[in-house]
Amino acid sequence: MNVDVLVQQLLNGISLGGLYSLLAVGYTMVYGILRLINFAHGDIFMVGAYVAFFLVGIYHLPWWIAAPGAALATALLGVTIDRAAYRPLRNEPRISVLITAVGVSFLIENLGLVIVGGRPKGMPVPDLMGRAYSLGSFRVAGVSLWVPALTLLLVGGLLVLVYRTRMGMAMRALSRDIEATRLMGVDVDRVISYTFAVGSILAAAGGIMWSFKFPQVNPLMGIYPGWKAFTAAVVGGIGNIVGAMIGGFIIGIVEIMTVGLMPQLSGYRDAFVFAILIFFLLVRPSGLLGEPLKEKV
């Protein structure tokens, strides 16, 4: 492999990792507050891509309207899932909520199959993402440049929200102790709904850009990206936003470089990613930047 191809593959890995990062941040935000793995998050990612597809492909809206519209719709979906499925189980054993999350995931996927059908649909790609750019001696697809840039911009905005606003302060307080935060007069349910909305917006952004990179949509498109984003959240330290972003980039680069450096093993690309998940769960379950969980007595 020459240097140009290596750089090309590295850019592809960073681009893919940016998409995993956006999805992983949603996992880590919900887990950080509720200690819940929201398995429906990958399906919210799919819904975001589909809403954008319909707004652009069917209603012919420009992207600058369709993308925020899709983000708003998925935020509403995230809040609805929390209120309908998770809030009634807030005081129930954690396993009940976990099983509910799996059920919500299957429900969304099967509703998608019934409503829009299982046949993949081609996604229109904006010129900005579809064109190729010349960088020195090699050419790079626009999506490989814009996805990491937009990922950093969105995660940067999220960090400002979490560390520079009152709502962010409430979210951080909930991640430490929900009951103590409630006693301080904070509307806990409102903050949790807000967290689901923000995580869903990031998932929608990831879903839309995923459909630019792999220009099609289908109702099951969120399954594998969801699992890999969960892996990224574990690698980075689930509950840590920056860790989730770093984990996403690591998983994306590992996946692409596995194919690029060892093409004869490309069929095992997913196996390598999930081997990393098992390794971290066995050796360092708190991830790269996470804190060890302390059991309250």
CSV table of N, CA, C and O in Angstrom, one decimal, residues 118-214:
chain,number,residue,atom,x,y,z
A,118,GLY,N,-39.2,-3.1,2.7
A,118,GLY,CA,-37.8,-3.5,3.0
A,118,GLY,C,-36.8,-3.2,1.9
A,118,GLY,O,-35.6,-3.3,2.0
A,119,ARG,N,-37.3,-2.7,0.8
A,119,ARG,CA,-36.4,-2.4,-0.4
A,119,ARG,C,-35.6,-1.1,-0.2
A,119,ARG,O,-36.2,-0.1,0.1
A,120,PRO,N,-34.3,-1.2,-0.3
A,120,PRO,CA,-33.5,0.0,-0.1
A,120,PRO,C,-33.9,1.1,-1.1
A,120,PRO,O,-34.2,0.8,-2.3
A,121,LYS,N,-33.8,2.3,-0.7
A,121,LYS,CA,-34.1,3.4,-1.6
A,121,LYS,C,-32.9,4.3,-1.7
A,121,LYS,O,-32.2,4.6,-0.8
A,122,GLY,N,-32.6,4.8,-2.9
A,122,GLY,CA,-31.5,5.7,-3.2
A,122,GLY,C,-31.7,7.0,-2.6
A,122,GLY,O,-32.7,7.6,-2.7
A,123,MET,N,-30.6,7.5,-1.9
A,123,MET,CA,-30.7,8.8,-1.2
A,123,MET,C,-30.0,9.8,-2.1
A,123,MET,O,-28.9,9.7,-2.6
A,124,PRO,N,-30.8,10.9,-2.3
A,124,PRO,CA,-30.1,12.1,-3.1
A,124,PRO,C,-29.0,12.7,-2.3
A,124,PRO,O,-29.2,12.9,-1.0
A,125,VAL,N,-27.9,12.9,-2.9
A,125,VAL,CA,-26.7,13.4,-2.2
A,125,VAL,C,-26.4,14.9,-2.6
A,125,VAL,O,-26.4,15.1,-3.8
A,126,PRO,N,-26.4,15.8,-1.7
A,126,PRO,CA,-26.1,17.2,-2.1
A,126,PRO,C,-24.7,17.3,-2.8
A,126,PRO,O,-23.8,16.5,-2.5
A,127,ASP,N,-24.6,18.3,-3.7
A,127,ASP,CA,-23.3,18.4,-4.4
A,127,ASP,C,-22.1,18.6,-3.5
A,127,ASP,O,-21.0,18.1,-3.8
A,128,LEU,N,-22.3,19.3,-2.4
A,128,LEU,CA,-21.2,19.6,-1.5
A,128,LEU,C,-20.6,18.3,-1.0
A,128,LEU,O,-19.4,18.2,-0.8
A,129,MET,N,-21.5,17.3,-0.8
A,129,MET,CA,-21.0,16.0,-0.2
A,129,MET,C,-20.6,15.0,-1.4
A,129,MET,O,-19.7,14.2,-1.2
A,130,GLY,N,-21.2,15.2,-2.5
A,130,GLY,CA,-20.9,14.2,-3.6
A,130,GLY,C,-19.7,14.5,-4.4
A,130,GLY,O,-19.2,13.6,-5.0
A,131,ARG,N,-19.3,15.8,-4.5
A,131,ARG,CA,-18.1,16.1,-5.3
A,131,ARG,C,-16.8,15.6,-4.7
A,131,ARG,O,-16.7,15.4,-3.5
A,132,ALA,N,-15.8,15.4,-5.6
A,132,ALA,CA,-14.5,15.0,-5.1
A,132,ALA,C,-13.5,16.2,-5.1
A,132,ALA,O,-13.6,17.1,-5.9
A,133,TYR,N,-12.7,16.3,-4.1
A,133,TYR,CA,-11.8,17.4,-3.9
A,133,TYR,C,-10.3,16.9,-4.1
A,133,TYR,O,-10.0,15.8,-3.7
A,134,SER,N,-9.5,17.7,-4.8
A,134,SER,CA,-8.1,17.4,-5.0
A,134,SER,C,-7.3,17.9,-3.8
A,134,SER,O,-7.3,19.1,-3.5
A,135,LEU,N,-6.6,17.0,-3.2
A,135,LEU,CA,-5.6,17.4,-2.1
A,135,LEU,C,-4.3,16.8,-2.5
A,135,LEU,O,-4.0,15.7,-2.2
A,136,GLY,N,-3.4,17.7,-3.0
A,136,GLY,CA,-2.1,17.2,-3.4
A,136,GLY,C,-2.2,16.2,-4.6
A,136,GLY,O,-2.9,16.5,-5.6
A,137,SER,N,-1.7,15.1,-4.3
A,137,SER,CA,-1.6,14.1,-5.4
A,137,SER,C,-2.8,13.1,-5.4
A,137,SER,O,-2.9,12.2,-6.1
A,138,PHE,N,-3.8,13.3,-4.4
A,138,PHE,CA,-4.9,12.4,-4.4
A,138,PHE,C,-6.2,13.1,-4.3
A,138,PHE,O,-6.2,14.3,-3.9
A,139,ARG,N,-7.3,12.4,-4.7
A,139,ARG,CA,-8.6,13.0,-4.6
A,139,ARG,C,-9.4,12.4,-3.5
A,139,ARG,O,-9.3,11.2,-3.2
A,140,VAL,N,-10.2,13.3,-2.8
A,140,VAL,CA,-11.0,12.8,-1.7
A,140,VAL,C,-12.4,13.1,-1.9
A,140,VAL,O,-12.8,14.2,-2.4
A,141,ALA,N,-13.3,12.2,-1.6
A,141,ALA,CA,-14.7,12.5,-1.7
A,141,ALA,C,-15.1,13.5,-0.6
A,141,ALA,O,-14.6,13.6,0.5
A,142,GLY,N,-16.0,14.4,-1.1
A,142,GLY,CA,-16.5,15.5,-0.2
A,142,GLY,C,-17.0,15.0,1.2
A,142,GLY,O,-16.7,15.6,2.2
A,143,VAL,N,-17.7,13.9,1.1
A,143,VAL,CA,-18.3,13.4,2.4
A,143,VAL,C,-17.2,13.0,3.4
A,143,VAL,O,-17.4,13.1,4.6
A,144,SER,N,-16.0,12.6,2.9
A,144,SER,CA,-14.9,12.2,3.8
A,144,SER,C,-14.3,13.4,4.5
A,144,SER,O,-13.6,13.2,5.5
A,145,LEU,N,-14.5,14.6,3.9
A,145,LEU,CA,-14.0,15.8,4.5
A,145,LEU,C,-15.0,16.4,5.4
A,145,LEU,O,-14.7,16.9,6.5
A,146,TRP,N,-16.3,16.5,4.9
A,146,TRP,CA,-17.3,17.2,5.6
A,146,TRP,C,-17.8,16.5,6.9
A,146,TRP,O,-18.2,17.1,7.9
A,147,VAL,N,-17.8,15.1,6.8
A,147,VAL,CA,-18.4,14.4,8.0
A,147,VAL,C,-17.5,14.6,9.2
A,147,VAL,O,-18.1,15.0,10.3
A,148,PRO,N,-16.2,14.5,9.2
A,148,PRO,CA,-15.4,14.8,10.4
A,148,PRO,C,-15.6,16.2,10.9
A,148,PRO,O,-15.7,16.5,12.1
A,149,ALA,N,-15.6,17.2,9.9
A,149,ALA,CA,-15.7,18.6,10.3
A,149,ALA,C,-17.1,18.8,11.0
A,149,ALA,O,-17.1,19.5,12.0
A,150,LEU,N,-18.1,18.3,10.4
A,150,LEU,CA,-19.5,18.5,11.0
A,150,LEU,C,-19.6,17.8,12.3
A,150,LEU,O,-20.2,18.3,13.3
A,151,THR,N,-18.9,16.6,12.4
A,151,THR,CA,-19.0,15.9,13.7
A,151,THR,C,-18.3,16.7,14.8
A,151,THR,O,-18.8,16.9,15.9
A,152,LEU,N,-17.1,17.3,14.5
A,152,LEU,CA,-16.4,18.1,15.5
A,152,LEU,C,-17.2,19.3,15.9
A,152,LEU,O,-17.3,19.7,17.1
A,153,LEU,N,-17.9,19.9,14.9
A,153,LEU,CA,-18.7,21.1,15.2
A,153,LEU,C,-19.9,20.7,16.1
A,153,LEU,O,-20.2,21.4,17.1
A,154,LEU,N,-20.6,19.6,15.8
A,154,LEU,CA,-21.7,19.2,16.6
A,154,LEU,C,-21.3,18.8,18.0
A,154,LEU,O,-22.0,19.2,19.0
A,155,VAL,N,-20.3,18.0,18.1
A,155,VAL,CA,-19.8,17.6,19.5
A,155,VAL,C,-19.3,18.8,20.2
A,155,VAL,O,-19.6,19.0,21.5
A,156,GLY,N,-18.7,19.8,19.5
A,156,GLY,CA,-18.2,21.0,20.2
A,156,GLY,C,-19.4,21.8,20.7
A,156,GLY,O,-19.4,22.3,21.9
A,157,GLY,N,-20.5,21.9,19.9
A,157,GLY,CA,-21.7,22.6,20.4
A,157,GLY,C,-22.3,21.9,21.6
A,157,GLY,O,-22.8,22.5,22.5
A,158,LEU,N,-22.3,20.5,21.5
A,158,LEU,CA,-22.8,19.7,22.7
A,158,LEU,C,-22.0,20.0,23.9
A,158,LEU,O,-22.6,20.2,25.0
A,159,LEU,N,-20.7,20.1,23.8
A,159,LEU,CA,-19.9,20.3,25.0
A,159,LEU,C,-20.2,21.7,25.6
A,159,LEU,O,-20.2,21.9,26.8
A,160,VAL,N,-20.4,22.7,24.7
A,160,VAL,CA,-20.8,24.0,25.2
A,160,VAL,C,-22.1,23.9,25.9
A,160,VAL,O,-22.3,24.5,27.0
A,161,LEU,N,-23.1,23.2,25.4
A,161,LEU,CA,-24.4,23.0,26.0
A,161,LEU,C,-24.2,22.4,27.4
A,161,LEU,O,-24.9,22.8,28.4
A,162,VAL,N,-23.4,21.3,27.5
A,162,VAL,CA,-23.3,20.6,28.7
A,162,VAL,C,-22.5,21.3,29.8
A,162,VAL,O,-22.9,21.3,31.0
A,163,TYR,N,-21.5,22.1,29.4
A,163,TYR,CA,-20.6,22.7,30.4
A,163,TYR,C,-20.8,24.2,30.5
A,163,TYR,O,-20.2,24.8,31.4
A,164,ARG,N,-21.7,24.8,29.7
A,164,ARG,CA,-21.8,26.3,29.8
A,164,ARG,C,-23.3,26.8,29.9
A,164,ARG,O,-23.6,27.9,29.8
A,165,THR,N,-24.2,25.8,30.1
A,165,THR,CA,-25.6,26.3,30.3
A,165,THR,C,-26.2,25.6,31.5
A,165,THR,O,-25.7,24.7,32.1
A,166,ARG,N,-27.3,26.2,32.0
A,166,ARG,CA,-28.0,25.7,33.2
A,166,ARG,C,-28.6,24.3,32.9
A,166,ARG,O,-28.5,23.5,33.8
A,167,MET,N,-29.1,24.1,31.7
A,167,MET,CA,-29.6,22.8,31.4
A,167,MET,C,-28.5,21.7,31.4
A,167,MET,O,-28.6,20.6,31.9
A,168,GLY,N,-27.3,22.1,30.9
A,168,GLY,CA,-26.2,21.2,30.9
A,168,GLY,C,-25.7,20.9,32.4
A,168,GLY,O,-25.4,19.8,32.7
A,169,MET,N,-25.8,22.0,33.2
A,169,MET,CA,-25.4,21.8,34.6
A,169,MET,C,-26.4,20.8,35.3
A,169,MET,O,-26.0,19.9,36.0
A,170,ALA,N,-27.7,20.9,34.9
A,170,ALA,CA,-28.7,19.9,35.5
A,170,ALA,C,-28.4,18.5,34.9
A,170,ALA,O,-28.5,17.6,35.7
A,171,MET,N,-28.0,18.4,33.7
A,171,MET,CA,-27.7,17.1,33.1
A,171,MET,C,-26.5,16.5,33.8
A,171,MET,O,-26.5,15.3,34.2
A,172,ARG,N,-25.5,17.3,34.1
A,172,ARG,CA,-24.4,16.7,34.8
A,172,ARG,C,-24.7,16.4,36.3
A,172,ARG,O,-24.2,15.4,36.8
A,173,ALA,N,-25.6,17.1,36.9
A,173,ALA,CA,-26.0,16.8,38.2
A,173,ALA,C,-26.8,15.5,38.3
A,173,ALA,O,-26.6,14.7,39.2
A,174,LEU,N,-27.6,15.3,37.3
A,174,LEU,CA,-28.4,14.0,37.2
A,174,LEU,C,-27.5,12.8,37.0
A,174,LEU,O,-27.7,11.8,37.6
A,175,SER,N,-26.4,13.0,36.3
A,175,SER,CA,-25.5,11.9,36.1
A,175,SER,C,-24.8,11.5,37.4
A,175,SER,O,-24.3,10.4,37.5
A,176,ARG,N,-24.7,12.4,38.3
A,176,ARG,CA,-24.1,12.1,39.6
A,176,ARG,C,-25.1,11.5,40.6
A,176,ARG,O,-24.8,10.5,41.2
A,177,ASP,N,-26.3,12.1,40.7
A,177,ASP,CA,-27.2,11.6,41.7
A,177,ASP,C,-28.6,12.2,41.3
A,177,ASP,O,-28.9,13.4,41.6
A,178,ILE,N,-29.5,11.3,40.8
A,178,ILE,CA,-30.8,11.8,40.4
A,178,ILE,C,-31.6,12.3,41.6
A,178,ILE,O,-32.3,13.3,41.5
A,179,GLU,N,-31.7,11.5,42.7
A,179,GLU,CA,-32.6,11.9,43.8
A,179,GLU,C,-32.1,13.2,44.4
A,179,GLU,O,-33.0,14.0,44.8
A,180,ALA,N,-30.8,13.3,44.6
A,180,ALA,CA,-30.3,14.6,45.2
A,180,ALA,C,-30.6,15.8,44.3
A,180,ALA,O,-31.0,16.8,44.8
A,181,THR,N,-30.5,15.6,43.0
A,181,THR,CA,-30.9,16.6,42.1
A,181,THR,C,-32.3,17.0,42.1
A,181,THR,O,-32.7,18.1,42.1
A,182,ARG,N,-33.2,15.9,42.3
A,182,ARG,CA,-34.6,16.2,42.4
A,182,ARG,C,-34.9,17.0,43.7
A,182,ARG,O,-35.8,17.9,43.6
A,183,LEU,N,-34.2,16.7,44.8
A,183,LEU,CA,-34.5,17.4,46.0
A,183,LEU,C,-34.0,18.8,45.9
A,183,LEU,O,-34.5,19.7,46.7
A,184,MET,N,-33.1,19.1,45.0
A,184,MET,CA,-32.7,20.5,44.8
A,184,MET,C,-33.7,21.3,43.9
A,184,MET,O,-33.5,22.5,43.6
A,185,GLY,N,-34.8,20.7,43.6
A,185,GLY,CA,-35.9,21.4,42.8
A,185,GLY,C,-35.8,21.3,41.3
A,185,GLY,O,-36.5,22.0,40.6
A,186,VAL,N,-34.9,20.5,40.8
A,186,VAL,CA,-34.8,20.3,39.4
A,186,VAL,C,-35.9,19.4,38.8
A,186,VAL,O,-36.2,18.4,39.4
A,187,ASP,N,-36.5,19.8,37.7
A,187,ASP,CA,-37.5,19.0,37.1
A,187,ASP,C,-36.7,17.8,36.3
A,187,ASP,O,-36.3,18.0,35.2
A,188,VAL,N,-36.6,16.7,37.0
A,188,VAL,CA,-35.8,15.6,36.5
A,188,VAL,C,-36.3,15.1,35.2
A,188,VAL,O,-35.5,14.9,34.2
A,189,ASP,N,-37.6,14.9,35.1
A,189,ASP,CA,-38.2,14.3,33.8
A,189,ASP,C,-37.9,15.3,32.7
A,189,ASP,O,-37.7,14.8,31.5
A,190,ARG,N,-38.0,16.6,32.9
A,190,ARG,CA,-37.8,17.5,31.8
A,190,ARG,C,-36.3,17.5,31.3
A,190,ARG,O,-36.1,17.5,30.1
A,191,VAL,N,-35.4,17.3,32.3
A,191,VAL,CA,-34.0,17.3,31.9
A,191,VAL,C,-33.7,16.0,31.1
A,191,VAL,O,-33.0,16.0,30.1
A,192,ILE,N,-34.3,14.9,31.5
A,192,ILE,CA,-34.1,13.6,30.8
A,192,ILE,C,-34.7,13.7,29.4
A,192,ILE,O,-34.1,13.2,28.5
A,193,SER,N,-35.9,14.3,29.3
A,193,SER,CA,-36.5,14.4,28.0
A,193,SER,C,-35.6,15.3,27.1
A,193,SER,O,-35.4,15.0,25.9
A,194,TYR,N,-35.0,16.3,27.6
A,194,TYR,CA,-34.1,17.2,26.9
A,194,TYR,C,-32.9,16.4,26.4
A,194,TYR,O,-32.4,16.5,25.3
A,195,THR,N,-32.4,15.5,27.3
A,195,THR,CA,-31.3,14.6,27.0
A,195,THR,C,-31.6,13.7,25.8
A,195,THR,O,-30.8,13.6,24.9
A,196,PHE,N,-32.8,13.1,25.8
A,196,PHE,CA,-33.2,12.3,24.7
A,196,PHE,C,-33.3,13.1,23.4
A,196,PHE,O,-32.9,12.6,22.4
A,197,ALA,N,-33.8,14.3,23.5
A,197,ALA,CA,-34.0,15.1,22.3
A,197,ALA,C,-32.6,15.5,21.7
A,197,ALA,O,-32.4,15.3,20.5
A,198,VAL,N,-31.7,15.9,22.6
A,198,VAL,CA,-30.3,16.2,22.0
A,198,VAL,C,-29.6,15.0,21.4
A,198,VAL,O,-29.1,15.1,20.3
A,199,GLY,N,-29.7,13.9,22.2
A,199,GLY,CA,-29.1,12.7,21.6
A,199,GLY,C,-29.7,12.2,20.3
A,199,GLY,O,-29.0,11.8,19.4
A,200,SER,N,-31.0,12.4,20.2
A,200,SER,CA,-31.7,12.0,18.9
A,200,SER,C,-31.3,13.0,17.8
A,200,SER,O,-31.2,12.5,16.6
A,201,ILE,N,-31.2,14.2,18.1
A,201,ILE,CA,-30.7,15.2,17.0
A,201,ILE,C,-29.4,14.8,16.5
A,201,ILE,O,-29.1,14.8,15.3
A,202,LEU,N,-28.5,14.4,17.4
A,202,LEU,CA,-27.1,13.9,16.9
A,202,LEU,C,-27.2,12.6,16.1
A,202,LEU,O,-26.5,12.5,15.1
A,203,ALA,N,-28.1,11.7,16.6
A,203,ALA,CA,-28.3,10.5,15.8
A,203,ALA,C,-28.9,10.8,14.4
A,203,ALA,O,-28.5,10.2,13.4
A,204,ALA,N,-29.8,11.8,14.3
A,204,ALA,CA,-30.4,12.1,13.0
A,204,ALA,C,-29.3,12.7,12.1
A,204,ALA,O,-29.2,12.3,10.9
A,205,ALA,N,-28.4,13.5,12.7
A,205,ALA,CA,-27.3,14.1,11.9
A,205,ALA,C,-26.4,12.9,11.4
A,205,ALA,O,-26.0,12.9,10.2
A,206,GLY,N,-26.1,12.0,12.3
A,206,GLY,CA,-25.3,10.8,11.9
A,206,GLY,C,-26.0,10.0,10.8
A,206,GLY,O,-25.4,9.6,9.8
A,207,GLY,N,-27.4,9.8,10.9
A,207,GLY,CA,-28.1,9.0,9.9
A,207,GLY,C,-28.1,9.7,8.6
A,207,GLY,O,-28.0,9.0,7.5
A,208,ILE,N,-28.3,11.0,8.6
A,208,ILE,CA,-28.4,11.7,7.3
A,208,ILE,C,-27.0,11.6,6.6
A,208,ILE,O,-26.9,11.3,5.4
A,209,MET,N,-25.9,11.8,7.4
A,209,MET,CA,-24.6,11.8,6.7
A,209,MET,C,-24.2,10.4,6.4
A,209,MET,O,-23.5,10.2,5.4
A,210,TRP,N,-24.7,9.4,7.1
A,210,TRP,CA,-24.4,8.0,6.8
A,210,TRP,C,-25.0,7.7,5.4
A,210,TRP,O,-24.4,7.0,4.5
A,211,SER,N,-26.3,8.2,5.2
A,211,SER,CA,-26.9,8.0,3.9
A,211,SER,C,-26.3,8.8,2.7
A,211,SER,O,-26.5,8.5,1.6
A,212,PHE,N,-25.5,9.8,3.1
A,212,PHE,CA,-24.7,10.4,2.0
A,212,PHE,C,-23.5,9.6,1.7
A,212,PHE,O,-23.1,9.4,0.5
A,213,LYS,N,-22.9,9.0,2.7
A,213,LYS,CA,-21.7,8.2,2.5
A,213,LYS,C,-22.0,6.9,1.8
A,213,LYS,O,-21.2,6.4,0.9
A,214,PHE,N,-23.1,6.2,2.2
A,214,PHE,CA,-23.6,5.0,1.6
A,214,PHE,C,-25.0,5.3,1.1
A,214,PHE,O,-25.9,5.1,1.8
